Short mmCIF file of C-alpha atoms and ligand atoms in Angstrom, two decimals:
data_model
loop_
_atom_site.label_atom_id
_atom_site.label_comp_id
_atom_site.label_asym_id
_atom_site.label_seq_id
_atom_site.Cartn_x
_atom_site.Cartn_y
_atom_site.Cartn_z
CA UNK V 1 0.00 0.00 0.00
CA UNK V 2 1.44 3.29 -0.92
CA UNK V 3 1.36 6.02 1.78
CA UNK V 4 -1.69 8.47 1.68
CA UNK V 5 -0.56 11.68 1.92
CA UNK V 6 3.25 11.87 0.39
CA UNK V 7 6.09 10.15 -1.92
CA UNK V 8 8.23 7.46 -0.35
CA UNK V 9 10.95 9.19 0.22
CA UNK V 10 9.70 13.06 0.79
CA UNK V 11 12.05 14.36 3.61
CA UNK V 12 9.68 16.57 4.87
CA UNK V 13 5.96 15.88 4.98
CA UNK V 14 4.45 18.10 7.92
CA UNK V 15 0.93 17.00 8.72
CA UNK V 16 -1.85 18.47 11.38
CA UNK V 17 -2.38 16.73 14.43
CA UNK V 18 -5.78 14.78 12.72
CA UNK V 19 -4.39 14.46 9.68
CA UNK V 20 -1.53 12.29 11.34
CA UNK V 21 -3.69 10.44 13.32
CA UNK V 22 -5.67 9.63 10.63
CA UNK V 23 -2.59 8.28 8.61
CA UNK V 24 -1.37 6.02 11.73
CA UNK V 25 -5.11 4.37 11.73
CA UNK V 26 -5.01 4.13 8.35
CA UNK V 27 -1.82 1.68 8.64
CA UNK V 28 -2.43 0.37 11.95
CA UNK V 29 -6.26 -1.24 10.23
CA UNK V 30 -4.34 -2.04 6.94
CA UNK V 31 -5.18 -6.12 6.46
CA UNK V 32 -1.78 -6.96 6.79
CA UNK V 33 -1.30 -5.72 10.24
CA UNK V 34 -2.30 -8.57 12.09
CA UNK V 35 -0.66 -10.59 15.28
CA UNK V 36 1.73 -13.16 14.91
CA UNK V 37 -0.35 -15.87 17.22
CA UNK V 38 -2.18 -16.90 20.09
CA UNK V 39 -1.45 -18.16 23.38
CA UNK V 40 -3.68 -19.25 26.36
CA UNK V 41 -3.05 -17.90 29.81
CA UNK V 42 -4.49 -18.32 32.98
CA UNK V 43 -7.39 -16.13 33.84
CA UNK V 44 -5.66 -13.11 35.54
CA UNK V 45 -2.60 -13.15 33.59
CA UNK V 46 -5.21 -12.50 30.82
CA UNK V 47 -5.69 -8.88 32.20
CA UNK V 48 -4.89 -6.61 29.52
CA UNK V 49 -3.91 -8.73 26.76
CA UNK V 50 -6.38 -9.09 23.98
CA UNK V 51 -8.52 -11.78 23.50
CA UNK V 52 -8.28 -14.28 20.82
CA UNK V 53 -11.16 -15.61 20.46
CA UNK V 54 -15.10 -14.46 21.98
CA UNK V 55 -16.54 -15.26 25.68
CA UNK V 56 -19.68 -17.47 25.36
CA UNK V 57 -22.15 -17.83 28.01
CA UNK V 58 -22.27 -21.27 28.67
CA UNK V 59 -25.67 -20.91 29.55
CA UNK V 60 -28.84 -18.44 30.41
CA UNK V 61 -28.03 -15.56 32.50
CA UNK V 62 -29.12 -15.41 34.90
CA UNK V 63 -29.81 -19.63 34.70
CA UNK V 64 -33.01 -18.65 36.53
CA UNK V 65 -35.51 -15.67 36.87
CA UNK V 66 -33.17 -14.12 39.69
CA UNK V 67 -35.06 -12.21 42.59
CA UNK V 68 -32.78 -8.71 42.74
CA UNK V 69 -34.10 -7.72 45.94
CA UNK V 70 -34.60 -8.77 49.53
CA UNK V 71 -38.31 -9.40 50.24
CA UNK V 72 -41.36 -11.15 48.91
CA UNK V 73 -41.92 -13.25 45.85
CA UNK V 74 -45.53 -13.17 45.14
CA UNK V 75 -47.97 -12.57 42.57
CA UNK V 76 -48.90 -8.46 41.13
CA UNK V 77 -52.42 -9.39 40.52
CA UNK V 78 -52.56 -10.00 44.62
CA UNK V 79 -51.11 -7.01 45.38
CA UNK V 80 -53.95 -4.97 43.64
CA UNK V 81 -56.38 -5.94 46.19
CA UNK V 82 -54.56 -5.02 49.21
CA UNK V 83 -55.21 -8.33 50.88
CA UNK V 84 -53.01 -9.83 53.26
CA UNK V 85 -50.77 -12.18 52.32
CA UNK V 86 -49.97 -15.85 53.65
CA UNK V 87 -46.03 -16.58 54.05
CA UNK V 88 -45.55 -20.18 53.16
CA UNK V 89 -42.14 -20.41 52.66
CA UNK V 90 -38.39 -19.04 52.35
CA UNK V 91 -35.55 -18.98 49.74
CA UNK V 92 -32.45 -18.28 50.29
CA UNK V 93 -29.71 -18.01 47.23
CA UNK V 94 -28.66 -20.94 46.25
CA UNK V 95 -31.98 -22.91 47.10
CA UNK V 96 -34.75 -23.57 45.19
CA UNK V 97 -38.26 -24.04 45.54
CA UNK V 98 -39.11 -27.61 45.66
CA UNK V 99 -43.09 -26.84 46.47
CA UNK V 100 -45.79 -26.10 44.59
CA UNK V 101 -46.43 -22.92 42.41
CA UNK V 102 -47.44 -20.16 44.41
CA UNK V 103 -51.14 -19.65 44.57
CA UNK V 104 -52.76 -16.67 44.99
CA UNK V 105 -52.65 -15.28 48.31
CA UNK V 106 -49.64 -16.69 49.56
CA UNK V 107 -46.12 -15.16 49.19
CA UNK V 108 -42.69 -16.86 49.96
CA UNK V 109 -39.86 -14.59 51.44
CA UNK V 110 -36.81 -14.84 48.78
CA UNK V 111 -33.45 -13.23 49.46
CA UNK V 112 -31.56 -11.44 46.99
CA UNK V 113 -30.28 -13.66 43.95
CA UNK V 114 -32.46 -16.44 44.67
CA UNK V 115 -34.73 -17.77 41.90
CA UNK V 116 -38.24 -16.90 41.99
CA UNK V 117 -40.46 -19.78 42.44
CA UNK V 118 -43.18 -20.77 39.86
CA UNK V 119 -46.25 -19.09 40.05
CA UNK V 120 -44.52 -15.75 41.34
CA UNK V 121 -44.18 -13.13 38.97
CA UNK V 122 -42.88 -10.19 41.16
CA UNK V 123 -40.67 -9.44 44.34
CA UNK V 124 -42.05 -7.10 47.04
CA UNK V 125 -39.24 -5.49 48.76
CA UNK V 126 -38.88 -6.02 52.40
CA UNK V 127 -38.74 -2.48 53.06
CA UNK V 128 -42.48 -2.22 51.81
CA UNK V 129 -43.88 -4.81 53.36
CA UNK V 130 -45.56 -4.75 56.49
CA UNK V 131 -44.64 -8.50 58.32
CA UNK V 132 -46.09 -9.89 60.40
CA UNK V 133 -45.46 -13.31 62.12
CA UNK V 134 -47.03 -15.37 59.30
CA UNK V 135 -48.19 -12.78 56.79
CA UNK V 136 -47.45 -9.65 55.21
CA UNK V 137 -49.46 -6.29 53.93
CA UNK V 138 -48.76 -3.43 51.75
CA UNK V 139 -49.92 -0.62 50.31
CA UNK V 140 -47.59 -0.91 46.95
CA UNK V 141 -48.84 -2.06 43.32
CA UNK V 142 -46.53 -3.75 41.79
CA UNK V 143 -46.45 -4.78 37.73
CA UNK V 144 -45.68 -8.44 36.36
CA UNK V 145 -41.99 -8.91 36.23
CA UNK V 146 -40.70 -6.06 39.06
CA UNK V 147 -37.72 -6.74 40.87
CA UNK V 148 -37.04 -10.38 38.82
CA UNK V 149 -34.94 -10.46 35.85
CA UNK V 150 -36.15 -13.58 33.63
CA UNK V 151 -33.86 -16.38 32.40
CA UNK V 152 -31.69 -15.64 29.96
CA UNK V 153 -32.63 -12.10 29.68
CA UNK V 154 -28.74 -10.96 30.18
CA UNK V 155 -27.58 -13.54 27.35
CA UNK V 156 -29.13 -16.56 26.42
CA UNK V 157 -26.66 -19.82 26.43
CA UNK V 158 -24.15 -19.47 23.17
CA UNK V 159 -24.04 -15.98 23.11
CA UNK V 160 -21.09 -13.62 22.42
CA UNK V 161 -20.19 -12.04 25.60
CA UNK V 162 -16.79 -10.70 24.60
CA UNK V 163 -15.77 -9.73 21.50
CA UNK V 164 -12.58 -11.03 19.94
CA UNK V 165 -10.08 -8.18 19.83
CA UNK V 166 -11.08 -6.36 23.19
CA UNK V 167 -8.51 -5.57 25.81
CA UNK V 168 -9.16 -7.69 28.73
CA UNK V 169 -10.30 -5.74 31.88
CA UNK V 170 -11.73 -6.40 35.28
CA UNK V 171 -15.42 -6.32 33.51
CA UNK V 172 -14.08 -9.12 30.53
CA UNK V 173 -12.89 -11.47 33.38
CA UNK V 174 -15.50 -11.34 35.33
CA UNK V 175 -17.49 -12.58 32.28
CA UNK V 176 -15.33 -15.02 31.56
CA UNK V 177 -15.34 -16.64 35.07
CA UNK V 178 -19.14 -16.21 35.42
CA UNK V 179 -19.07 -19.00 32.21
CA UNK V 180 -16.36 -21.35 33.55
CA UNK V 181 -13.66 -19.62 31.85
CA UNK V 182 -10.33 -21.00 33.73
CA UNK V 183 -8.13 -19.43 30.84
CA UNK V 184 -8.30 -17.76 27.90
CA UNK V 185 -6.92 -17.49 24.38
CA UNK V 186 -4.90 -14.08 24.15
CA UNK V 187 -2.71 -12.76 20.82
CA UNK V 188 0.60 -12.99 21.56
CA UNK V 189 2.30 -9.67 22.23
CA UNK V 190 4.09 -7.88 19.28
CA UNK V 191 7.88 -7.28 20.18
CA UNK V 192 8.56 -3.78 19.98
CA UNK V 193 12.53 -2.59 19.71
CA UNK V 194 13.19 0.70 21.65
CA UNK V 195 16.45 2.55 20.58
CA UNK V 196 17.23 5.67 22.39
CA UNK V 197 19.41 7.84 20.80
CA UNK V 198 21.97 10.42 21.55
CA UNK V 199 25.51 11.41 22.92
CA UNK V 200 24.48 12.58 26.37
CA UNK V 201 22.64 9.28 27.46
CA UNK V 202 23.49 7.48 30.50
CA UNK V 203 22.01 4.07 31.80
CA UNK V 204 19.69 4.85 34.49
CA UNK V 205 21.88 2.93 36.80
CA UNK V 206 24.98 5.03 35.95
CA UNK V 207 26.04 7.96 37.48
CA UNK V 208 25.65 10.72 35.04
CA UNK V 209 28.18 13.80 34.73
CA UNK V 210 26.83 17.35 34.71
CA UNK V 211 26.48 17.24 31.56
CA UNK V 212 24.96 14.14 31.07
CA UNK V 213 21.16 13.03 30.83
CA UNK V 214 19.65 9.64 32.31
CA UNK V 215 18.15 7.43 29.54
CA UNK V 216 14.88 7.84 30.65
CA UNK V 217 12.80 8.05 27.68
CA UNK V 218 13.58 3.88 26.81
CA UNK V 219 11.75 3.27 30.44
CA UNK V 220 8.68 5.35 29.80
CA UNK V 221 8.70 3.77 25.95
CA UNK V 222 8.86 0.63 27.49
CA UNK V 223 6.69 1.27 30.07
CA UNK V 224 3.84 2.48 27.53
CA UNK V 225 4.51 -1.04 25.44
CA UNK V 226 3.29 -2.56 28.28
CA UNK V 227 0.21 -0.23 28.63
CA UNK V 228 -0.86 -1.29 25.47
CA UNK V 229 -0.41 -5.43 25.00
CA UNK V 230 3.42 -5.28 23.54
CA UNK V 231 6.42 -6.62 24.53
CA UNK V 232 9.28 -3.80 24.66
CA UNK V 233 12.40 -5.07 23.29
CA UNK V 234 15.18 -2.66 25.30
CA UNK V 235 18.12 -2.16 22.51
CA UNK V 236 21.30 -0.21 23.74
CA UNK V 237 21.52 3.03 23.39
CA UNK V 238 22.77 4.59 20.00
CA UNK V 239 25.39 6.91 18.82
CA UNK V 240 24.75 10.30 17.29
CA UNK V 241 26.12 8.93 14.06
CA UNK V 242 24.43 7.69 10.63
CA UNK V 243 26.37 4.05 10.65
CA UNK V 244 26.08 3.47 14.43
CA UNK V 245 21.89 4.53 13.96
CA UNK V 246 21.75 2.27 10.52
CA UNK V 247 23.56 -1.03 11.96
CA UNK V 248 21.41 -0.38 15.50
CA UNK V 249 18.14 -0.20 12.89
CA UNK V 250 18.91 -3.37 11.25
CA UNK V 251 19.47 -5.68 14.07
CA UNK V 252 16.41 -4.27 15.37
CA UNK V 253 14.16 -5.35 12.19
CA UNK V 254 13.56 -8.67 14.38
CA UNK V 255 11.29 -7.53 15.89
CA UNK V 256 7.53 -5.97 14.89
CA UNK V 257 7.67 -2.49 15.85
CA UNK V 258 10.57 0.24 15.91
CA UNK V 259 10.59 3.16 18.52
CA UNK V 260 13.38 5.74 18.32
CA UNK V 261 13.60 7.93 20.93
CA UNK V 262 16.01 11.63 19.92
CA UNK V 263 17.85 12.95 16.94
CA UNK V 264 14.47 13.47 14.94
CA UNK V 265 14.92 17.52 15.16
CA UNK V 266 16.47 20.22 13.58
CA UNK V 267 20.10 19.79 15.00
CA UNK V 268 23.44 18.85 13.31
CA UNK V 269 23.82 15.48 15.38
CA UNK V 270 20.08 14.63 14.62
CA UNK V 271 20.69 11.80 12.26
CA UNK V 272 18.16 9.50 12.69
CA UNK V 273 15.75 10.47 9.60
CA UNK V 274 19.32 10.08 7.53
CA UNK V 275 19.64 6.56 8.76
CA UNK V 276 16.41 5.92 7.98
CA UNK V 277 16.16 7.03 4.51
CA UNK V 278 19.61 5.19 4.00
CA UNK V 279 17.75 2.13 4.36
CA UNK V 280 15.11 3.02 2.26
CA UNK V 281 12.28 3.92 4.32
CA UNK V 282 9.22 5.21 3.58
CA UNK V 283 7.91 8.16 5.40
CA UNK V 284 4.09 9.28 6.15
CA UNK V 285 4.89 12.33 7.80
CA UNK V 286 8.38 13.67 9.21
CA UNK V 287 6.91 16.22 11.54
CA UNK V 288 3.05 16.86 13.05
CA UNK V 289 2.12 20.10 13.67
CA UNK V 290 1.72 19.95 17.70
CA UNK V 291 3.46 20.95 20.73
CA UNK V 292 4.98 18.95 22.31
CA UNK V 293 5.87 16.53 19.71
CA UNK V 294 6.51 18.90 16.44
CA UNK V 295 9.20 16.55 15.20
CA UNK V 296 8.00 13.03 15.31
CA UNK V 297 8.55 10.58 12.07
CA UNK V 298 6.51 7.87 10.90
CA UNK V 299 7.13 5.29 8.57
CA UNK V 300 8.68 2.02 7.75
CA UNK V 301 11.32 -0.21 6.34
CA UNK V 302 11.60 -2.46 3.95
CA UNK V 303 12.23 -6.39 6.38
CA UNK V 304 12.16 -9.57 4.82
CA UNK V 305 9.64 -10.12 2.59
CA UNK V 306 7.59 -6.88 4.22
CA UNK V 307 7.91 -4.21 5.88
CA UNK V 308 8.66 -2.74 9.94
CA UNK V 309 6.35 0.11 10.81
CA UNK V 310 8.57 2.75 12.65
CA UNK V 311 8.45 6.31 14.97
CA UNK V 312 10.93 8.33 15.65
CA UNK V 313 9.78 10.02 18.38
CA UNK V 314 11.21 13.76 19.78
CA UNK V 315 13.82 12.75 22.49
CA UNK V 316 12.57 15.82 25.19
CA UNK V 317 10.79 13.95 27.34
CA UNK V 318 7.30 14.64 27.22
CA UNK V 319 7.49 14.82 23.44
CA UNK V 320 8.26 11.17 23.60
CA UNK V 321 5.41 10.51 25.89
CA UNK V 322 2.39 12.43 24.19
CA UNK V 323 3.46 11.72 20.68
CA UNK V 324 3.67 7.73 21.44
CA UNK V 325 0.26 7.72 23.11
CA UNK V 326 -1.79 9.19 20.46
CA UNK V 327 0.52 7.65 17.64
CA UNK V 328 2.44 3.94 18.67
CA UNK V 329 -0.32 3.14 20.88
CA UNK V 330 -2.95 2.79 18.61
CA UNK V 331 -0.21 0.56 15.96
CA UNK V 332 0.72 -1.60 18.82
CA UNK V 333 -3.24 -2.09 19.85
CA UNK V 334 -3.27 -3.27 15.99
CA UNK V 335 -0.30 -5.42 16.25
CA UNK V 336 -1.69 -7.30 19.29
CA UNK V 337 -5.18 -7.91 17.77
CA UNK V 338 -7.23 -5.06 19.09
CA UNK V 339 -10.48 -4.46 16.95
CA UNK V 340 -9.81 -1.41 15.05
CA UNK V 341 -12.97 0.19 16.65
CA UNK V 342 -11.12 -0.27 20.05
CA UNK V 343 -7.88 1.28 19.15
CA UNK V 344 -8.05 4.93 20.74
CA UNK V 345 -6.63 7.36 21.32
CA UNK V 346 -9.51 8.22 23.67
CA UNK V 347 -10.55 11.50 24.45
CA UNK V 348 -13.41 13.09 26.96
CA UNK V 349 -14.64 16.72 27.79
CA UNK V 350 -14.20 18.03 31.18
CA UNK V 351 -14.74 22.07 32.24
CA UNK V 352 -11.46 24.28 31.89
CA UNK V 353 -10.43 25.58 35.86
CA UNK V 354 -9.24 28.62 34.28
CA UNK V 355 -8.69 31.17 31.48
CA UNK V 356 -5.85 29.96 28.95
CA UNK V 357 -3.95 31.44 25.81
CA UNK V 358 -3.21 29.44 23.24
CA UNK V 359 -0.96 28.82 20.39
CA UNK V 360 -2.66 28.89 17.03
CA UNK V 361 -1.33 26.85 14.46
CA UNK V 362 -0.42 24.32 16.87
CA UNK V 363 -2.62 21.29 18.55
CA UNK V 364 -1.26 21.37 21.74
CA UNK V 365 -1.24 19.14 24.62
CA UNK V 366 -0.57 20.54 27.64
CA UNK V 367 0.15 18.57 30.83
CA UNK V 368 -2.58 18.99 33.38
CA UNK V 369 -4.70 17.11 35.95
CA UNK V 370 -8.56 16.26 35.65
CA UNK V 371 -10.55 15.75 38.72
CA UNK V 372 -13.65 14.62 38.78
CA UNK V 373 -16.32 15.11 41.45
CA UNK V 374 -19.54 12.54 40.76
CA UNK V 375 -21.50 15.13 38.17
CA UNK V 376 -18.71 17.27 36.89
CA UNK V 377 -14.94 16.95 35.69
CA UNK V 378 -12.39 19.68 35.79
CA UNK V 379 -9.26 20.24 34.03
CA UNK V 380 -6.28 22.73 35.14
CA UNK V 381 -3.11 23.05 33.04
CA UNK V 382 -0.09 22.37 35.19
CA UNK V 383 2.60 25.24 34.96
CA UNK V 384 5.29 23.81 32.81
CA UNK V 385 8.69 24.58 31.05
CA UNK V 386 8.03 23.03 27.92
CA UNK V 387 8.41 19.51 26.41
CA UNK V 388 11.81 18.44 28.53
CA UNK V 389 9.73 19.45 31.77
CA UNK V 390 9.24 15.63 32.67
CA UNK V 391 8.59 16.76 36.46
CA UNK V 392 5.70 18.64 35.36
CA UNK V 393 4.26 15.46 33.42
CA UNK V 394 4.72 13.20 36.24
CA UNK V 395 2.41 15.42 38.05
CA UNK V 396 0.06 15.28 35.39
CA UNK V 397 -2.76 12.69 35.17
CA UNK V 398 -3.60 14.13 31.49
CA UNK V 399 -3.27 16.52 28.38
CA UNK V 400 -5.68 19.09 28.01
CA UNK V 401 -5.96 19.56 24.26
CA UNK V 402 -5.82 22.86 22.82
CA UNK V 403 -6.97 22.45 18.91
CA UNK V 404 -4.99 23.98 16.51
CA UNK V 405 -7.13 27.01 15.42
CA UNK V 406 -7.62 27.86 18.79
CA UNK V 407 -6.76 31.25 20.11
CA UNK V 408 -7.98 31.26 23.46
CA UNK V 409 -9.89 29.23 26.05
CA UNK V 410 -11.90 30.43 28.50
CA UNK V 411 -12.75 29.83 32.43
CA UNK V 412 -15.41 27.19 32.27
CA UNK V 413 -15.78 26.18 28.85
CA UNK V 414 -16.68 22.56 27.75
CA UNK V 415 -12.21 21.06 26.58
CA UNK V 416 -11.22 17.81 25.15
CA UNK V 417 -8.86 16.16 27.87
CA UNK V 418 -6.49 12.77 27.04
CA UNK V 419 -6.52 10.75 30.15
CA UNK V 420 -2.73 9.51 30.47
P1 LIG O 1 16.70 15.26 20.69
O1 LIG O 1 15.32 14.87 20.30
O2 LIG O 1 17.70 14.19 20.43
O3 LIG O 1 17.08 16.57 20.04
O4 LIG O 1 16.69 15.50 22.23
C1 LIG O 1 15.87 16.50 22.80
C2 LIG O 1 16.06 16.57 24.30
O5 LIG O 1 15.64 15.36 24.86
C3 LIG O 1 17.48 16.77 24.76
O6 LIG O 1 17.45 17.65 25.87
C4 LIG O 1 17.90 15.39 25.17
O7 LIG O 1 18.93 15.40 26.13
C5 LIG O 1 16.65 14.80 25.70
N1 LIG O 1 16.65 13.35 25.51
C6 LIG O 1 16.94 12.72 24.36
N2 LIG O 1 16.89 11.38 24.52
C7 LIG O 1 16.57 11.17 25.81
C8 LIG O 1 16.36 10.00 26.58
N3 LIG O 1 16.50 8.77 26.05
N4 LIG O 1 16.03 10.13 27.89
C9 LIG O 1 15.88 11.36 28.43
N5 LIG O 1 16.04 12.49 27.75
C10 LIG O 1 16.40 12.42 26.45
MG1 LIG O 2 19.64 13.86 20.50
#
């Protein structure tokens, strides 16, 4: 497939924010971009992967019409009269009624979850009744069907539950183990490679001179493979220099994803879109017009009888961060299976905590913390110094985004937020 938007080999294609995104789905759904297999793991090591294959209910839920309150089963038509009603029996969960079906006038005290005996066709809560030793009395109407759900009327036996391609959470497993699920079938995890380039770089366990810089960026890379099903692949860090980037490149087209981290800027020692072109890759866009992020490359190589998707993502800190969230994520969620309606990034609206100006010509994403009280979300920007500032993102527990025509934003308005 040929790119959308540019030649192969254009050295500087410079999209908007949407229009990138839009070119990274349009790989990331491409047929081809499948995983490599499936595996079956236990329940709980399950959580976040993405499943293989659907959840079936094994059989109706609930298996019975289910009584969803403490009380009364008994029967509406009863109710209407305002006669008192005979107590004949009790049901706990997990028992069933072994009598007869109830007949009018009578009504059988049923606990939550228990099934509603024949004849029955309503629960009156406890709180409404008025009990007595043997009998009970209310003033409540009740309709056919109140406070039972019927057999089956979650999912009848054989039916989907979870979809193939969903990222397992809580909700998924406790589906699964409701139907006797003691594993299940996951993709495998696409390896990613994550080469972090540049001069100054320490290992975070060296001790780094003044003038030196902890590799941090291949830990929060890595860390965001995780997030989102891969397996990170840790390479060693990389020269500022064409060869030393093209050789590191190359032994990293094992694997089925490349992250760069540095040298995709402006600077004289920012070789890595050289290297890449030297190897003939094929670029979709060489810079996005966003802050932070402005610089970041995406494309891929020729490997095998294929092709490796790549980024080369800014080096400053927070660059790397934002511009692998809304662009590698989504890839990788293709690479391990996700459905392609499932692949993000997700956004939601929350009420701006102040005034803000704004940089037109520019999507921005600023670093900045939601908080939610139960009717109403708020976002405020944190103060920041800009895309290295990774002490301002750690405080952050999102980007407010700040679209690109934008000139201003104003106390209280209605903003898009990514939770990060
Ligand atoms: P670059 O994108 O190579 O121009 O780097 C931009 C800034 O990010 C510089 O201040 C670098 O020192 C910093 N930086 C680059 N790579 C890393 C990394 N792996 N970990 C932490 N900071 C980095
Ligand atoms: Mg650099």
């Amino acid at each position: 497939m040929e790119p959308a938007s540019a030649s192969p080999s254009s050295p500087s294609i410079v999209l908007g924010y949407s229009d990138a995104a839009r070119t990274v789905r349009e790989q990331a759904t491409s047929s081809d971009e499948r995983p490599r297999g499936t595996e079956s793991l236990t329940l709980l090591d399950s959580l976040s992967r993405i499943l293989a294959a659907p959840v079936l209910a094994d059989r109706d839920q609930p298996p019975f019409p289910r009584s969803t309150r403490d009380g009364f089963a008994c029967r509406s038509a009863d109710l209407a009269s305002g006669d008192t009603l005979q107590i004949v029996g009790q049901l706990r969960a997990g028992e069933v009624w072994t009598g007869p079906a109830l007949e009018p006038g009578r009504a059988i005290e049923i606990m939550t979850g228990a099934p509603v005996p024949a004849g029955a066709d309503c629960v009156l809560m406890v709180e409404h009744a008025a009990v007595d030793a043997s009998s009970i009395r209310t003033t409540r109407q009740l309709t056919a069907g109140e406070n039972v759900v019927p057999a089956g009327a979650e999912a009848q036996a054989g039916a989907t539950l979870v979809l193939t391609g969903t990222r397992i959470g809580p909700q998924q497993i406790a589906a699964a183990a409701a139907c006797g699920y003691a594993s299940l079938p996951v993709h495998t995890r696409p390896r990613v490679a994550i080469l972090a380039t540049g001069d100054e770089l320490v290992p975070v366990a060296g001790q780094p001179l003044p003038h030196q810089i902890r590799n941090s960026n291949s830990y929060s890379i890595a860390a965001q493979v995780l997030q989102h099903g891969g397996k990170p692949v840790l390479r060693p860090t990389v020269r500022d220099n064409v060869a030393a980037i093209e050789s590191a490149i190359e032994e990293a087209l094992t694997s089925d994803l490349l992250i760069l981290s540095g040298g995709v800027s402006m600077g004289k020692y920012d070789f890595v879109e050289q290297a890449l072109l030297n190897l003939n890759a094929e670029f979709f866009f060489t810079g996005v017009r966003m802050q932070p992020g402005r610089p970041v490359v995406f494309g891929r190589l020729p490997a095998g009888d294929g092709y490796r998707y790549f980024f080369g993502l800014p080096g400053n800190p927070v660059s790397t961060m934002v511009t692998f969230a809304l662009f590698a994520g989504p890839l990788i969620g293709a690479l391990a299976g996700q459905a392609s309606d499932q692949l993000g990034p997700r956004f939601v609206e929350a009420h701006l905590a102040r005034d803000l100006q704004a940089k037109p010509g520019l999507t921005q994403f600023l670093p900045a913390r939601i908080e939610s009280d139960s009717t109403k979300a708020t976002v405020r920007p944190i103060a920041w110094q800009g895309s290295g500032d990774q002490a301002a993102a750690s405080k952050a527990n999102c980007f407010l985004v700040v679209p690109e025509q934008v000139e201003k934003l104003s106390f209280g308005s209605t903003v898009t937020v990514f939770p990060f």
